[in-house]
């Protein structure tokens, strides 16, 4: 019986203490509310001053700085989709140690990479050239292209229409090895084994065709020279080009020669210009990019001034409250 009464007394004591603490907490909340209600004009002015000073500091020092490098590339051999897929998944792949090893990159260097993206350089002439190659010149494609929204033309189904693409690397800091990172990534893209087989086969076939066409060109030159020197004695040396019923004339042979020269020029261009998966048209330098105001101080300054003034008022009233507490 004594034990139960003792427990009951202890519970009542605990509840009284909790009730007293709760009332004290409520008194504090009410007093804080009354204080700010009384000083609302002062603290409103402090907040306004804080916002203005924070905006000034952000405008002068608070720009979010990033460093960007733009590289213009010209994809070849229908490799555009592969390049886009590779770049779009690059940030995730850079988290894998095995991938970093293949690309020959250091993990510390990769941490400096903020973003990487690739977008087509939209030119209406590129689209028109593709449309005319596919459908001829029967329709007025200019009006169709002009009616399209540029955001629509950026979609994946139009990518192959454009000749050039812009590859953008964004870095957090201007590190000396940033150029190495972009260089190694481009070299890794260019070393794709599947496209290398296509590239090697195309180069080999082009070299073979070029050799044969040069032989044919030499034969035509020799024949035209012979025909020019002895036009009457060439009946027995006539060659047949095209239908058997058609005899070659100087005009037709010259046309054939010009066609052959154009073909040889195109093949030489392939060997010189199309010997890689893509060509780097322009490799830009790393430049400072201000991405906008960080808006850090515009939030911190009003809060800091608000807390400082509140703290000063609290210190000012602290001695009198301590004395009242001691006397009570």
Short mmCIF file of C-alpha atoms in Angstrom, two decimals:
data_model
loop_
_atom_site.label_atom_id
_atom_site.label_comp_id
_atom_site.label_asym_id
_atom_site.label_seq_id
_atom_site.Cartn_x
_atom_site.Cartn_y
_atom_site.Cartn_z
CA UNK A 1 0.00 0.00 0.00
CA UNK A 2 2.84 2.37 0.88
CA UNK A 3 4.59 1.45 -2.42
CA UNK A 4 1.51 2.33 -4.50
CA UNK A 5 1.06 5.66 -2.73
CA UNK A 6 4.75 6.47 -3.26
CA UNK A 7 4.50 5.71 -6.98
CA UNK A 8 1.38 7.84 -7.22
CA UNK A 9 3.20 10.76 -5.55
CA UNK A 10 6.16 10.38 -7.96
CA UNK A 11 3.87 10.42 -10.99
CA UNK A 12 2.08 13.52 -9.76
CA UNK A 13 5.46 15.19 -9.18
CA UNK A 14 6.61 14.33 -12.71
CA UNK A 15 3.38 15.58 -14.26
CA UNK A 16 3.64 18.86 -12.33
CA UNK A 17 7.20 19.33 -13.55
CA UNK A 18 6.19 18.62 -17.14
CA UNK A 19 3.26 20.97 -16.86
CA UNK A 20 5.49 23.67 -15.40
CA UNK A 21 8.05 23.22 -18.19
CA UNK A 22 5.35 23.34 -20.87
CA UNK A 23 3.90 26.54 -19.40
CA UNK A 24 7.40 28.05 -19.28
CA UNK A 25 7.91 27.12 -22.95
CA UNK A 26 4.58 28.70 -23.88
CA UNK A 27 5.48 31.87 -21.94
CA UNK A 28 8.76 32.08 -23.84
CA UNK A 29 6.99 31.62 -27.20
CA UNK A 30 4.39 34.26 -26.33
CA UNK A 31 7.05 36.70 -25.13
CA UNK A 32 9.09 36.17 -28.34
CA UNK A 33 5.97 36.71 -30.43
CA UNK A 34 5.08 39.88 -28.50
CA UNK A 35 8.65 41.13 -28.84
CA UNK A 36 8.73 40.76 -32.63
CA UNK A 37 5.19 42.12 -32.88
CA UNK A 38 6.30 45.21 -30.99
CA UNK A 39 9.49 45.58 -33.06
CA UNK A 40 8.06 44.52 -36.43
CA UNK A 41 8.97 47.78 -38.19
CA UNK A 42 12.58 47.51 -36.99
CA UNK A 43 13.01 43.90 -38.14
CA UNK A 44 11.23 44.56 -41.44
CA UNK A 45 13.78 47.30 -42.11
CA UNK A 46 16.59 44.94 -41.13
CA UNK A 47 15.32 42.29 -43.58
CA UNK A 48 15.08 44.86 -46.39
CA UNK A 49 18.61 46.09 -45.68
CA UNK A 50 19.79 42.47 -45.62
CA UNK A 51 18.18 41.68 -48.98
CA UNK A 52 19.68 44.78 -50.61
CA UNK A 53 23.18 44.21 -49.22
CA UNK A 54 22.99 40.50 -50.12
CA UNK A 55 21.98 41.33 -53.70
CA UNK A 56 24.87 43.80 -54.02
CA UNK A 57 27.36 41.23 -52.72
CA UNK A 58 25.99 38.53 -55.03
CA UNK A 59 26.09 40.87 -58.03
CA UNK A 60 29.71 41.77 -57.39
CA UNK A 61 31.22 38.55 -56.05
CA UNK A 62 28.54 35.89 -56.13
CA UNK A 63 28.56 34.72 -59.74
CA UNK A 64 28.52 30.96 -60.18
CA UNK A 65 31.65 30.37 -62.21
CA UNK A 66 32.07 27.43 -64.55
CA UNK A 67 34.65 26.79 -67.24
CA UNK A 68 33.51 25.54 -70.61
CA UNK A 69 35.14 24.13 -73.73
CA UNK A 70 33.25 23.84 -77.02
CA UNK A 71 34.41 21.41 -79.70
CA UNK A 72 32.80 21.35 -83.16
CA UNK A 73 32.84 17.89 -84.74
CA UNK A 74 31.69 16.43 -88.06
CA UNK A 75 30.60 12.79 -87.61
CA UNK A 76 31.24 10.34 -90.46
CA UNK A 77 30.02 6.87 -91.45
CA UNK A 78 26.60 7.26 -89.80
CA UNK A 79 28.25 7.40 -86.37
CA UNK A 80 26.12 10.26 -85.04
CA UNK A 81 23.79 8.08 -82.95
CA UNK A 82 26.76 6.27 -81.39
CA UNK A 83 28.43 9.58 -80.48
CA UNK A 84 25.24 10.99 -78.95
CA UNK A 85 24.58 7.82 -76.93
CA UNK A 86 28.18 7.76 -75.74
CA UNK A 87 28.17 11.40 -74.60
CA UNK A 88 24.73 11.16 -72.95
CA UNK A 89 25.87 8.18 -70.83
CA UNK A 90 29.37 9.51 -70.20
CA UNK A 91 28.76 10.97 -66.73
CA UNK A 92 27.48 7.62 -65.46
CA UNK A 93 30.30 5.69 -67.14
CA UNK A 94 32.93 7.94 -65.58
CA UNK A 95 31.94 6.59 -62.17
CA UNK A 96 33.19 3.12 -63.16
CA UNK A 97 36.91 2.46 -62.50
CA UNK A 98 37.12 0.03 -65.43
CA UNK A 99 35.88 2.71 -67.83
CA UNK A 100 38.36 5.26 -66.47
CA UNK A 101 41.13 2.77 -67.10
CA UNK A 102 40.07 2.26 -70.72
CA UNK A 103 39.88 5.99 -71.33
CA UNK A 104 43.17 6.56 -69.47
CA UNK A 105 41.73 9.11 -67.05
CA UNK A 106 42.34 9.79 -63.38
CA UNK A 107 39.37 9.79 -60.99
CA UNK A 108 40.48 13.11 -59.43
CA UNK A 109 40.49 14.75 -62.84
CA UNK A 110 37.02 13.43 -63.65
CA UNK A 111 35.61 14.98 -60.45
CA UNK A 112 36.28 18.39 -61.99
CA UNK A 113 33.89 17.62 -64.87
CA UNK A 114 30.55 19.29 -64.09
CA UNK A 115 28.66 18.40 -67.25
CA UNK A 116 29.11 17.22 -70.84
CA UNK A 117 26.57 17.47 -73.63
CA UNK A 118 26.28 17.35 -77.40
CA UNK A 119 23.81 19.22 -79.63
CA UNK A 120 23.40 19.60 -83.38
CA UNK A 121 24.37 22.85 -85.06
CA UNK A 122 21.09 23.55 -86.81
CA UNK A 123 21.45 24.85 -90.36
CA UNK A 124 18.47 24.92 -92.69
CA UNK A 125 20.76 24.29 -95.67
CA UNK A 126 21.82 20.94 -94.21
CA UNK A 127 18.18 19.88 -93.87
CA UNK A 128 17.34 21.06 -97.39
CA UNK A 129 20.30 19.21 -98.88
CA UNK A 130 19.15 15.98 -97.27
CA UNK A 131 15.55 16.45 -98.38
CA UNK A 132 16.55 17.19 -101.96
CA UNK A 133 18.80 14.13 -102.05
CA UNK A 134 15.93 11.94 -100.86
CA UNK A 135 12.94 13.44 -102.65
CA UNK A 136 14.36 15.63 -105.38
CA UNK A 137 13.30 19.23 -105.99
CA UNK A 138 9.61 18.69 -106.56
CA UNK A 139 8.42 20.40 -103.39
CA UNK A 140 9.18 23.72 -101.79
CA UNK A 141 11.04 22.52 -98.70
CA UNK A 142 12.07 26.06 -97.71
CA UNK A 143 8.57 26.90 -96.48
CA UNK A 144 8.39 23.61 -94.56
CA UNK A 145 11.69 24.23 -92.76
CA UNK A 146 10.84 27.84 -91.89
CA UNK A 147 7.58 26.75 -90.26
CA UNK A 148 9.38 24.37 -87.86
CA UNK A 149 10.17 25.34 -84.29
CA UNK A 150 13.96 25.15 -83.63
CA UNK A 151 13.25 22.97 -80.59
CA UNK A 152 11.55 20.48 -82.92
CA UNK A 153 14.53 20.45 -85.26
CA UNK A 154 16.79 19.49 -82.32
CA UNK A 155 14.95 16.20 -81.85
CA UNK A 156 16.71 12.92 -82.49
CA UNK A 157 14.95 12.12 -85.78
CA UNK A 158 16.48 15.24 -87.40
CA UNK A 159 20.03 14.80 -86.10
CA UNK A 160 21.32 13.03 -89.20
CA UNK A 161 20.29 16.03 -91.32
CA UNK A 162 22.94 18.25 -89.76
CA UNK A 163 26.56 18.15 -90.77
CA UNK A 164 28.14 19.53 -87.59
CA UNK A 165 27.59 18.99 -83.87
CA UNK A 166 28.72 20.98 -80.82
CA UNK A 167 30.32 19.01 -77.99
CA UNK A 168 30.44 21.01 -74.74
CA UNK A 169 32.54 20.17 -71.67
CA UNK A 170 31.75 22.14 -68.50
CA UNK A 171 34.32 22.12 -65.68
CA UNK A 172 34.09 23.27 -62.09
CA UNK A 173 37.57 24.80 -62.02
CA UNK A 174 40.15 25.81 -64.58
CA UNK A 175 42.44 22.81 -64.08
CA UNK A 176 45.49 22.43 -66.31
CA UNK A 177 44.49 18.85 -67.23
CA UNK A 178 40.97 19.71 -68.43
CA UNK A 179 42.18 19.65 -72.05
CA UNK A 180 43.60 16.18 -71.47
CA UNK A 181 40.19 14.96 -70.32
CA UNK A 182 38.38 16.12 -73.47
CA UNK A 183 41.24 14.88 -75.69
CA UNK A 184 41.19 11.37 -74.19
CA UNK A 185 37.41 11.12 -74.45
CA UNK A 186 37.47 12.10 -78.14
CA UNK A 187 40.24 9.59 -78.83
CA UNK A 188 38.25 6.87 -77.10
CA UNK A 189 35.17 7.65 -79.22
CA UNK A 190 37.29 7.53 -82.36
CA UNK A 191 38.77 4.14 -81.43
CA UNK A 192 35.46 2.22 -81.53
CA UNK A 193 36.31 -1.20 -83.03
CA UNK A 194 33.06 -1.59 -84.99
CA UNK A 195 33.41 1.71 -86.81
CA UNK A 196 37.13 1.13 -87.28
CA UNK A 197 36.31 -1.99 -89.32
CA UNK A 198 33.88 0.00 -91.47
CA UNK A 199 36.45 2.77 -91.82
CA UNK A 200 39.29 0.39 -92.79
CA UNK A 201 37.12 -1.40 -95.34
CA UNK A 202 36.00 1.88 -96.89
CA UNK A 203 39.56 3.21 -97.08
CA UNK A 204 40.85 -0.02 -98.65
CA UNK A 205 38.07 -0.09 -101.25
CA UNK A 206 38.51 3.61 -102.04
CA UNK A 207 42.26 3.17 -102.55
CA UNK A 208 41.60 0.25 -104.92
CA UNK A 209 38.97 2.18 -106.91
CA UNK A 210 41.19 5.24 -107.05
CA UNK A 211 44.03 3.22 -108.50
CA UNK A 212 41.77 1.73 -111.19
CA UNK A 213 40.26 5.10 -112.05
CA UNK A 214 43.68 6.66 -112.46
CA UNK A 215 44.62 3.86 -114.86
CA UNK A 216 41.43 4.51 -116.84
CA UNK A 217 42.14 8.24 -116.85
CA UNK A 218 45.64 7.64 -118.21
CA UNK A 219 44.20 5.40 -120.93
CA UNK A 220 41.70 8.10 -121.90
CA UNK A 221 44.42 10.76 -121.98
CA UNK A 222 46.64 8.57 -124.17
CA UNK A 223 43.79 7.81 -126.53
CA UNK A 224 42.71 11.47 -126.80
CA UNK A 225 46.29 12.50 -127.46
CA UNK A 226 46.62 9.85 -130.17
CA UNK A 227 43.27 10.88 -131.65
CA UNK A 228 44.37 14.50 -131.67
CA UNK A 229 47.63 13.69 -133.50
CA UNK A 230 46.21 11.31 -136.12
CA UNK A 231 42.40 11.75 -136.37
CA UNK A 232 42.14 10.03 -139.79
CA UNK A 233 44.05 6.88 -138.83
CA UNK A 234 42.07 6.09 -135.68
CA UNK A 235 39.20 4.11 -137.16
CA UNK A 236 40.88 0.82 -136.36
CA UNK A 237 41.64 1.94 -132.81
CA UNK A 238 38.11 3.04 -131.88
CA UNK A 239 36.84 1.90 -128.48
CA UNK A 240 33.23 1.25 -127.55
CA UNK A 241 31.81 3.11 -124.55
CA UNK A 242 28.13 2.71 -123.61
CA UNK A 243 25.84 1.00 -126.14
CA UNK A 244 27.51 -0.96 -128.92
CA UNK A 245 25.70 1.15 -131.51
CA UNK A 246 27.36 4.32 -130.25
CA UNK A 247 30.83 5.27 -131.45
CA UNK A 248 32.91 7.51 -129.16
CA UNK A 249 33.39 11.10 -130.11
CA UNK A 250 35.88 13.59 -128.76
CA UNK A 251 33.05 15.36 -126.94
CA UNK A 252 31.81 12.17 -125.26
CA UNK A 253 35.34 11.16 -124.32
CA UNK A 254 35.98 14.57 -122.76
CA UNK A 255 32.73 14.24 -120.81
CA UNK A 256 33.83 10.83 -119.61
CA UNK A 257 37.18 12.27 -118.63
CA UNK A 258 35.57 15.07 -116.63
CA UNK A 259 33.30 12.60 -114.82
CA UNK A 260 36.31 10.45 -114.05
CA UNK A 261 38.25 13.46 -112.75
CA UNK A 262 35.36 14.34 -110.41
CA UNK A 263 35.23 10.75 -109.15
CA UNK A 264 38.98 10.72 -108.53
CA UNK A 265 38.75 14.04 -106.66
CA UNK A 266 35.96 12.68 -104.45
CA UNK A 267 37.93 9.53 -103.73
CA UNK A 268 41.04 11.52 -102.82
CA UNK A 269 38.91 13.65 -100.51
CA UNK A 270 37.63 10.49 -98.82
CA UNK A 271 41.19 9.29 -98.20
CA UNK A 272 42.22 12.67 -96.77
CA UNK A 273 39.05 13.90 -95.02
CA UNK A 274 37.12 10.71 -94.20
CA UNK A 275 39.87 8.67 -92.62
CA UNK A 276 38.45 9.08 -89.11
CA UNK A 277 35.18 8.40 -87.33
CA UNK A 278 34.71 12.16 -87.02
CA UNK A 279 36.65 15.30 -87.83
CA UNK A 280 37.35 18.00 -85.26
CA UNK A 281 36.38 21.20 -87.08
CA UNK A 282 37.18 23.53 -84.19
CA UNK A 283 38.69 22.72 -80.79
CA UNK A 284 37.90 25.70 -78.61
CA UNK A 285 39.89 26.83 -75.63
CA UNK A 286 38.54 26.67 -72.08
CA UNK A 287 36.77 29.92 -71.23
CA UNK A 288 35.06 31.29 -68.12
CA UNK A 289 31.31 30.91 -68.11
CA UNK A 290 29.24 32.94 -65.65
CA UNK A 291 26.11 30.90 -65.13
CA UNK A 292 24.26 33.59 -63.13
CA UNK A 293 24.06 34.96 -59.63
CA UNK A 294 24.49 32.27 -56.97
CA UNK A 295 21.85 33.96 -54.70
CA UNK A 296 23.66 32.81 -51.58
CA UNK A 297 24.22 36.17 -49.87
CA UNK A 298 20.72 37.44 -50.72
CA UNK A 299 19.45 34.72 -48.37
CA UNK A 300 22.28 34.70 -45.83
CA UNK A 301 22.54 38.45 -45.21
CA UNK A 302 18.90 39.07 -44.07
CA UNK A 303 19.03 35.97 -41.87
CA UNK A 304 22.39 36.97 -40.39
CA UNK A 305 21.26 40.54 -39.59
CA UNK A 306 17.97 39.26 -38.15
CA UNK A 307 19.77 36.86 -35.80
CA UNK A 308 22.43 39.41 -34.81
CA UNK A 309 19.89 42.07 -33.79
CA UNK A 310 17.79 39.49 -31.96
CA UNK A 311 20.90 38.30 -30.10
CA UNK A 312 21.78 41.88 -29.10
CA UNK A 313 18.28 42.44 -27.66
CA UNK A 314 18.53 39.11 -25.80
CA UNK A 315 21.89 40.10 -24.26
CA UNK A 316 20.48 43.51 -23.30
CA UNK A 317 17.59 41.93 -21.36
CA UNK A 318 19.57 39.01 -19.97
CA UNK A 319 20.86 40.67 -16.71
CA UNK A 320 17.40 41.83 -15.58
CA UNK A 321 15.92 38.37 -16.25
CA UNK A 322 18.73 36.67 -14.33
CA UNK A 323 18.14 38.99 -11.33
CA UNK A 324 14.39 38.28 -11.41
CA UNK A 325 15.09 34.58 -11.57
CA UNK A 326 17.46 34.75 -8.53
CA UNK A 327 14.98 36.78 -6.50
CA UNK A 328 12.16 34.42 -7.30
#
